[in-house]
Coordinates of C-alpha atoms in Angstrom, one line a residue:
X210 CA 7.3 20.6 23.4
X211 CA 8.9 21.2 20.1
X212 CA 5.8 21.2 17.5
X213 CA 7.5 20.2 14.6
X214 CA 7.1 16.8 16.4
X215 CA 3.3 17.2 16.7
X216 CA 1.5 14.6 14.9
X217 CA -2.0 12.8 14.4
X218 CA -2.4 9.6 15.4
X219 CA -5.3 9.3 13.3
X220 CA -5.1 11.6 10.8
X221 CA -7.6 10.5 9.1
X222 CA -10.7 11.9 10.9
X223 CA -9.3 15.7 10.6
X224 CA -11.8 15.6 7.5
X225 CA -14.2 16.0 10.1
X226 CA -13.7 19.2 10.1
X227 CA -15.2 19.6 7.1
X228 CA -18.7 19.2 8.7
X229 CA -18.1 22.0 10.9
X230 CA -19.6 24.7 9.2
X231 CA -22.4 22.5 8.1
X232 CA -22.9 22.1 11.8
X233 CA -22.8 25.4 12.6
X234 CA -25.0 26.9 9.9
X235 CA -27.7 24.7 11.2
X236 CA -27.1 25.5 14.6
X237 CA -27.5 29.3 13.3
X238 CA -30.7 28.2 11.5
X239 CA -32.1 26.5 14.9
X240 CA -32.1 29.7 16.6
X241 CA -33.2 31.9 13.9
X242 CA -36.2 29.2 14.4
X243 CA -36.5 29.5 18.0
X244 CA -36.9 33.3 17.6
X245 CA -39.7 33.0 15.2
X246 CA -41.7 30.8 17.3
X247 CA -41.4 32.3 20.4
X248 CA -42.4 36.0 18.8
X249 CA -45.2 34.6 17.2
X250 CA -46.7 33.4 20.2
X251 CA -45.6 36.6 22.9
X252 CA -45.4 40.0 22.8
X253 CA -42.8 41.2 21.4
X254 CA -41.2 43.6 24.0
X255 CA -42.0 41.0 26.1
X256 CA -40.4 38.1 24.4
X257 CA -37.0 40.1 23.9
X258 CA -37.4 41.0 28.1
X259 CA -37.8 37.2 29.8
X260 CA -35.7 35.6 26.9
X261 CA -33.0 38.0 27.0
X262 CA -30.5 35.9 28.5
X263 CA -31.4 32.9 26.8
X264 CA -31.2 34.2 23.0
X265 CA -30.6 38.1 23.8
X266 CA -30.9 40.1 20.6
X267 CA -29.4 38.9 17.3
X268 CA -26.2 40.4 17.7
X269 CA -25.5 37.8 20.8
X270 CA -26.2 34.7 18.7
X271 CA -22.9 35.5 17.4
X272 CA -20.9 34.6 20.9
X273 CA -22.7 31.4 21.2
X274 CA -22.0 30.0 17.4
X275 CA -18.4 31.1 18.1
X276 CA -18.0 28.8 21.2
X277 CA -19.8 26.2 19.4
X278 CA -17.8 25.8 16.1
X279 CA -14.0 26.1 18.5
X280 CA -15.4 23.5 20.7
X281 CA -16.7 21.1 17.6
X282 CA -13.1 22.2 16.2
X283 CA -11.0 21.3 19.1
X284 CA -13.5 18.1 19.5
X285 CA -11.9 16.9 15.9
X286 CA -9.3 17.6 17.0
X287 CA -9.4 15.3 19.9
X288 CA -10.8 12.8 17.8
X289 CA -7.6 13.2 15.7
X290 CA -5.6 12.0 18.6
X291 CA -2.6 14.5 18.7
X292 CA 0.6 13.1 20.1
X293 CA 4.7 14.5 20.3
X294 CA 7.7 12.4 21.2
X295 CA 7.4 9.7 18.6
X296 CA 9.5 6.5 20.4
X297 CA 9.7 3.1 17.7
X298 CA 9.5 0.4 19.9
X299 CA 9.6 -3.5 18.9
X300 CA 6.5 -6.1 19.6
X301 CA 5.7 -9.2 18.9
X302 CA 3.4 -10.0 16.3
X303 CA 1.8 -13.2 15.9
X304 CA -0.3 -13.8 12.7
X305 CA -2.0 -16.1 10.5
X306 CA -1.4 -15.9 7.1
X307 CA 1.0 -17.5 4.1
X308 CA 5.0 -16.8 3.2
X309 CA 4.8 -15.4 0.1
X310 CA 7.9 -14.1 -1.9
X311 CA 8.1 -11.9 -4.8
X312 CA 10.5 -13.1 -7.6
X313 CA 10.3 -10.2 -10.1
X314 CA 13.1 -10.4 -13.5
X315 CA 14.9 -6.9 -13.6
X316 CA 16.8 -8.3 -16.9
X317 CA 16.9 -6.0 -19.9
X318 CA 13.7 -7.4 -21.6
X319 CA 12.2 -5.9 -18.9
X320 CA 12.5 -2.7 -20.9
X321 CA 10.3 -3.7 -23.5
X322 CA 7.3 -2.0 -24.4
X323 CA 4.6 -4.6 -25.3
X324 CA 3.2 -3.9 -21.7
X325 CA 2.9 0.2 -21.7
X326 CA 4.6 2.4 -20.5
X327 CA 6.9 -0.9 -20.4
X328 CA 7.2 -4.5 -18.8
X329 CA 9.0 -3.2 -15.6
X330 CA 6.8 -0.3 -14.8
X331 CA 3.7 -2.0 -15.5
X332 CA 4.8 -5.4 -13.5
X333 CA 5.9 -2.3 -10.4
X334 CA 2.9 -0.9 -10.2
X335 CA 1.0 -4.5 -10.4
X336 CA 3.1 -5.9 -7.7
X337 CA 2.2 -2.3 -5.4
X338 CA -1.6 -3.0 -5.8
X339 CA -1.0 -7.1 -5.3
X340 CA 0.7 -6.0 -1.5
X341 CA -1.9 -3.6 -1.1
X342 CA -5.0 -6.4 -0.8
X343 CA -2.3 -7.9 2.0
X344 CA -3.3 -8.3 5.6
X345 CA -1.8 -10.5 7.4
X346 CA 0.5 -12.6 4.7
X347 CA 4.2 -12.2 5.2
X348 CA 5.8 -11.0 1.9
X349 CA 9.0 -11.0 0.6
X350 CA 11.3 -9.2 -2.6
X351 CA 13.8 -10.7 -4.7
X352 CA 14.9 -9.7 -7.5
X353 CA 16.8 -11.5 -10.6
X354 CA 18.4 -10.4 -13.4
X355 CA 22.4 -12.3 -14.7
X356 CA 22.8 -12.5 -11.0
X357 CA 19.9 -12.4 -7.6
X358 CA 19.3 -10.1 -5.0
X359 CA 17.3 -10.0 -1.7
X360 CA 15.5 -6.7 -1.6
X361 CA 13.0 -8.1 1.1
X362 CA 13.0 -10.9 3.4
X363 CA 9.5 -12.2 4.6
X364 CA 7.9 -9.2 6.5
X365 CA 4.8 -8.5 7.7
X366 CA 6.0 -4.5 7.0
X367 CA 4.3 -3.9 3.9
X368 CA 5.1 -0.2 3.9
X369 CA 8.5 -1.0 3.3
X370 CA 8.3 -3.9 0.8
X371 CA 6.0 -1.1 -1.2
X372 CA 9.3 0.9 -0.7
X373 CA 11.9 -1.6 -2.0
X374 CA 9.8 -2.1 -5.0
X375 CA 10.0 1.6 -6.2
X376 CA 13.6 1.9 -6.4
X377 CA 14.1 -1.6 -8.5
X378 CA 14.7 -1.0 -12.1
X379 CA 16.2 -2.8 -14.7
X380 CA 19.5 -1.3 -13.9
X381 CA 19.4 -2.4 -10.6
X382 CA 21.6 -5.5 -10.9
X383 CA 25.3 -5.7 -12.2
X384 CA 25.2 -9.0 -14.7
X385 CA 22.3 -8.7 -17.3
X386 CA 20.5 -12.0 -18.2
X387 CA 18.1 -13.8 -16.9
X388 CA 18.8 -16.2 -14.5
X389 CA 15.4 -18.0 -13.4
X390 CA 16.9 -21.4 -12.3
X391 CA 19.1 -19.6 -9.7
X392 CA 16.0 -17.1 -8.4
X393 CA 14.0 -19.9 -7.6
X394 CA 16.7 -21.6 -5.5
X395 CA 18.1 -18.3 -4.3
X396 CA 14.5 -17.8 -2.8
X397 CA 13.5 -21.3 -1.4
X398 CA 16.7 -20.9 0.8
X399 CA 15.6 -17.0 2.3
X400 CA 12.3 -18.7 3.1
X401 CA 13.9 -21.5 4.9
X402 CA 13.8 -24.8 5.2
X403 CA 11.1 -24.8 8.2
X404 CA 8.7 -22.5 6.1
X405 CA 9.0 -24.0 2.6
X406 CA 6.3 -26.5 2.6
X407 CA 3.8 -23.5 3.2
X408 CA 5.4 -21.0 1.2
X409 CA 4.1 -19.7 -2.4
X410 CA 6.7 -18.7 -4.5
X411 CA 5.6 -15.6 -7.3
X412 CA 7.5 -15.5 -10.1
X413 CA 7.3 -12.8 -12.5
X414 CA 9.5 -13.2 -15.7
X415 CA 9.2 -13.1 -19.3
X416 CA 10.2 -17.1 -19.0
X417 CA 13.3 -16.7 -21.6
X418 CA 16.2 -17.9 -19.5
X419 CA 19.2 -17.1 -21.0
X420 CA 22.2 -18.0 -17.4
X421 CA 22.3 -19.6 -14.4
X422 CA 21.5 -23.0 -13.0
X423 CA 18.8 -25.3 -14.6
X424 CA 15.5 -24.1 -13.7
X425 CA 14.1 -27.9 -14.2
X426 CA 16.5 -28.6 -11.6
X427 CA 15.2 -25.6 -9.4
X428 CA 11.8 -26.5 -9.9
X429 CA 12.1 -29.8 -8.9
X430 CA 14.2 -28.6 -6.0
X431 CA 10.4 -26.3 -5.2
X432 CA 8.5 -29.2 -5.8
X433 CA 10.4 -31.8 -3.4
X434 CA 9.7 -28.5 -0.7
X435 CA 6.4 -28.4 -1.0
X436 CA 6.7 -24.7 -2.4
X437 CA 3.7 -23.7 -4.8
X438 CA 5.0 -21.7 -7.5
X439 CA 2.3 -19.0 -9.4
X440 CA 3.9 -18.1 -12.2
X441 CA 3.3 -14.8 -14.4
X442 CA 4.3 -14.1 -18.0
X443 CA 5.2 -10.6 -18.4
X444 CA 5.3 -9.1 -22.2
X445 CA 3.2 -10.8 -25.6
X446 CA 4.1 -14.0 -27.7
X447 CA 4.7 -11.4 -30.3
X448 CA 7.4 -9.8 -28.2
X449 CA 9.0 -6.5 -28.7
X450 CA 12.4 -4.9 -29.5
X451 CA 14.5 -3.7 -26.4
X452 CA 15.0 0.1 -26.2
X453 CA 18.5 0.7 -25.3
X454 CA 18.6 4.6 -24.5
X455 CA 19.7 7.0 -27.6
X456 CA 22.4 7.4 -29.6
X457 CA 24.7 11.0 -30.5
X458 CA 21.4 12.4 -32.6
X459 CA 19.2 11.8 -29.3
X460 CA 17.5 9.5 -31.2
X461 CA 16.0 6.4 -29.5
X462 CA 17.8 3.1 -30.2
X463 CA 17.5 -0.8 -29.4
X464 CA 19.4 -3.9 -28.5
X465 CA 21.3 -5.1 -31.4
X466 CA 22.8 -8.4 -31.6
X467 CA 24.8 -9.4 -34.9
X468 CA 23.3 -6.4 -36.1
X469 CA 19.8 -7.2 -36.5
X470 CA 17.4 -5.4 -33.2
X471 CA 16.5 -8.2 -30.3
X472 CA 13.0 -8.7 -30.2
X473 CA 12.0 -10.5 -26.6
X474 CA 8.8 -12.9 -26.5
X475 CA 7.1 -14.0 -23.6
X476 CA 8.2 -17.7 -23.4
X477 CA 5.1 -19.6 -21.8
X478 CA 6.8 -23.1 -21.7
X479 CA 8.7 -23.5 -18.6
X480 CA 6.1 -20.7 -16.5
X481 CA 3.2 -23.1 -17.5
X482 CA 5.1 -25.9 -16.3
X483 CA 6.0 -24.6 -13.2
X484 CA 2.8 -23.2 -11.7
X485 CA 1.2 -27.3 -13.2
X486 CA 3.9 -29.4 -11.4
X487 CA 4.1 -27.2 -8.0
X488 CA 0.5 -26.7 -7.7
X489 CA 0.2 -23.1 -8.8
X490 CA -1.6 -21.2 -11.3
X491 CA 0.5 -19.7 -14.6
X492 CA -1.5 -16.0 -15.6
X493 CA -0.6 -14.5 -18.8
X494 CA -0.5 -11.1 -18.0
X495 CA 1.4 -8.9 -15.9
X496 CA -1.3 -6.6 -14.9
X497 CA -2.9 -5.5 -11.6
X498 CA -5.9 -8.2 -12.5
X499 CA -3.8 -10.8 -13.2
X500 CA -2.0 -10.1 -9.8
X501 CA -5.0 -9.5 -8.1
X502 CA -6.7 -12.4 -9.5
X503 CA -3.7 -14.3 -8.3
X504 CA -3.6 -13.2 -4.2
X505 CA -7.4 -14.6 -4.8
X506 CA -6.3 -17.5 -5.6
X507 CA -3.2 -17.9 -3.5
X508 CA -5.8 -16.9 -0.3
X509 CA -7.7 -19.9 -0.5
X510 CA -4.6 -21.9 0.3
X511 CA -4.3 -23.4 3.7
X512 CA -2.5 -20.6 6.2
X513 CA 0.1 -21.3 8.6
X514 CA 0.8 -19.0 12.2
X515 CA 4.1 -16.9 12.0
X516 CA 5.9 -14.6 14.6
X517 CA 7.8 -12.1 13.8
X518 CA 9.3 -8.5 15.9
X519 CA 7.7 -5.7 14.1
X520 CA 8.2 -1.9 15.0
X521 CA 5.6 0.4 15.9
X522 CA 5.6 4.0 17.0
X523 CA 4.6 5.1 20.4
X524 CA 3.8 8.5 20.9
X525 CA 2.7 10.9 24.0
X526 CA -0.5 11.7 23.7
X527 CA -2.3 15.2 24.2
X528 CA -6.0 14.2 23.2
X529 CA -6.8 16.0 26.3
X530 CA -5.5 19.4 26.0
X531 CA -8.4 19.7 23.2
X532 CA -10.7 17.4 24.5
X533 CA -11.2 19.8 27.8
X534 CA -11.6 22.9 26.4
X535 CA -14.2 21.3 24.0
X536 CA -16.2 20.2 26.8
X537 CA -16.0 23.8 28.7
X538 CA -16.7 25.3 25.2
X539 CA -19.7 23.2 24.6
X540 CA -21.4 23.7 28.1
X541 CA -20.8 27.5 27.9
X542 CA -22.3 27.4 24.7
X543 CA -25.8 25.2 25.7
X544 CA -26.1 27.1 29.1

């Protein structure tokens, strides 16, 4: 077996190990004990005579904590479930749980820094926590700036939804703007038809639309569907300028436009709107509460079952070749 290929099925229980010496100190301090007693009570040349081969003299305690601490070591190790020749293979997966899509703005307001260390950092790290309180919801990824993009399709896989969300940047997407009307639309037709009555749309957006089809049109489109849409307003009514890298001194420099710097608001208008008329809930805040506080909310809604193939790695398992010993070790060590 190649053991670069070894791995832990459940890694997780190796901190077990931590308790070993804990284990073994008391072990230590139950036959110091033992020795005590029984001297106290027997002669002493006596004692060390007809208990010789059960404690011996102190220098044979040492043999006996030895095969106690491999075999509680190779016992965690069991635990641990090793396992070599790592095989994906594909399963069904029925679950019970919502369609919910992502629809995050990657325009260039999105550099802003009303929201520290910016809008698109803080709304990244929010979305990461709002996937993490997942279980069995599918979720989804797109992204919008001028133009839209399907990082995600609905996935019970949240590892790599996670994944697509930290390489999205507001670089990301060849046409700056921001394109709302066409987002919505864009992601009603990835959820499809059959799944759109049950499906919650989250949009997160500063709400100033600036290209693209009509978002009353796309929101009426979402309403007809049945599609819930929770809306949240990244950045401050007071808005900020847009940093827009440096210039020949190194010095940091914004978005200009007739020559006076673009400051970008959050625009609350249309976002209320569209969480009131679809059902949803409009939070003011990108932040991991208001996300959080929003999966609260979107769990209470009624769930649907969904099927999907999912991978899963199968691995050769070799629990046993520590399992054994541990047991061998462990009698030698009591008898």
């Amino acid at each position: 077996m190649n053991f670069s290929e070894l791995t832990f099925i459940e890694p997780k229980l190796l901190w077990l190990l931590a308790v070993v010496p804990l284990l073994v100190f008391f072990k230590a301090l139950e036959f110091s004990r033992r020795r005590k007693a029984l001297a106290k009570f027997s002669e002493l040349s006596l004692f060390l005579e007809q208990n010789a081969g059960q404690l011996g003299p102190k220098q044979a305690v040492f043999p006996r904590l030895l095969l106690y601490s491999l075999g509680l070591i190779l016992l965690v190790l069991a635990l641990a479930r090793p396992g070599g020749y790592p095989k994906a293979e594909e399963e069904q997966v029925t679950e019970k749980g919502l369609d919910i899509m992502l629809v995050v703005d990657l325009s260039a307001s999105m550099k802003a820094t009303d929201l520290q260390p910016s809008r698109m950092q803080a709304t990244k790290a929010a979305l990461k926590d709002f996937v993490e309180g997942l279980s069995t919801d599918r979720v989804g990824l797109v992204v919008f700036a001028g133009s839209v993009s399907l990082q995600s399709p609905l996935t019970l896989d949240y590892r790599t939804a996670k994944m697509m969300m930290d390489i999205i940047n507001t670089d990301f997407l060849p046409v700056d703007g921001t394109a709302i009307g066409d987002a919505i639309n864009f992601s009603l037709d990835k959820i499809g038809k059959e799944n759109q009555k049950n499906a919650v749309l989250v949009l997160v957006t500063d709400g100033e639309n600036t290209r693209g089809s009509d978002p009353e049109q796309a929101l009426k489109k979402a309403k007809e569907a049945g599609t819930k849409i929770y809306t949240i307003g990244i950045g401050t009514p007071g808005g900020a300028q847009i940093p827009d890298g440096t210039d020949e001194k190194g010095q940091p420099r914004v978005k200009l436009y007739n020559g006076a710097p673009v400051v970008t608001k959050l625009d609350e208008v249309f976002l209320k709107k569209a969480a009131e008329e679809t059902g949803g809930v409009y939070y003011s805040t990108a932040s991991s509460q208001a996300l959080l506080q929003a999966y609260a909310d979107i769990s209470r809604l009624t769930k649907t079952t969904h099927t999907e193939k999912k991978k899963k790695m199968k691995y050769q398992e070799f629990y046993l070749w520590a399992a054994l010993p541990a047991l061998v070790l462990l009698i030698l060590e009591f008898f």
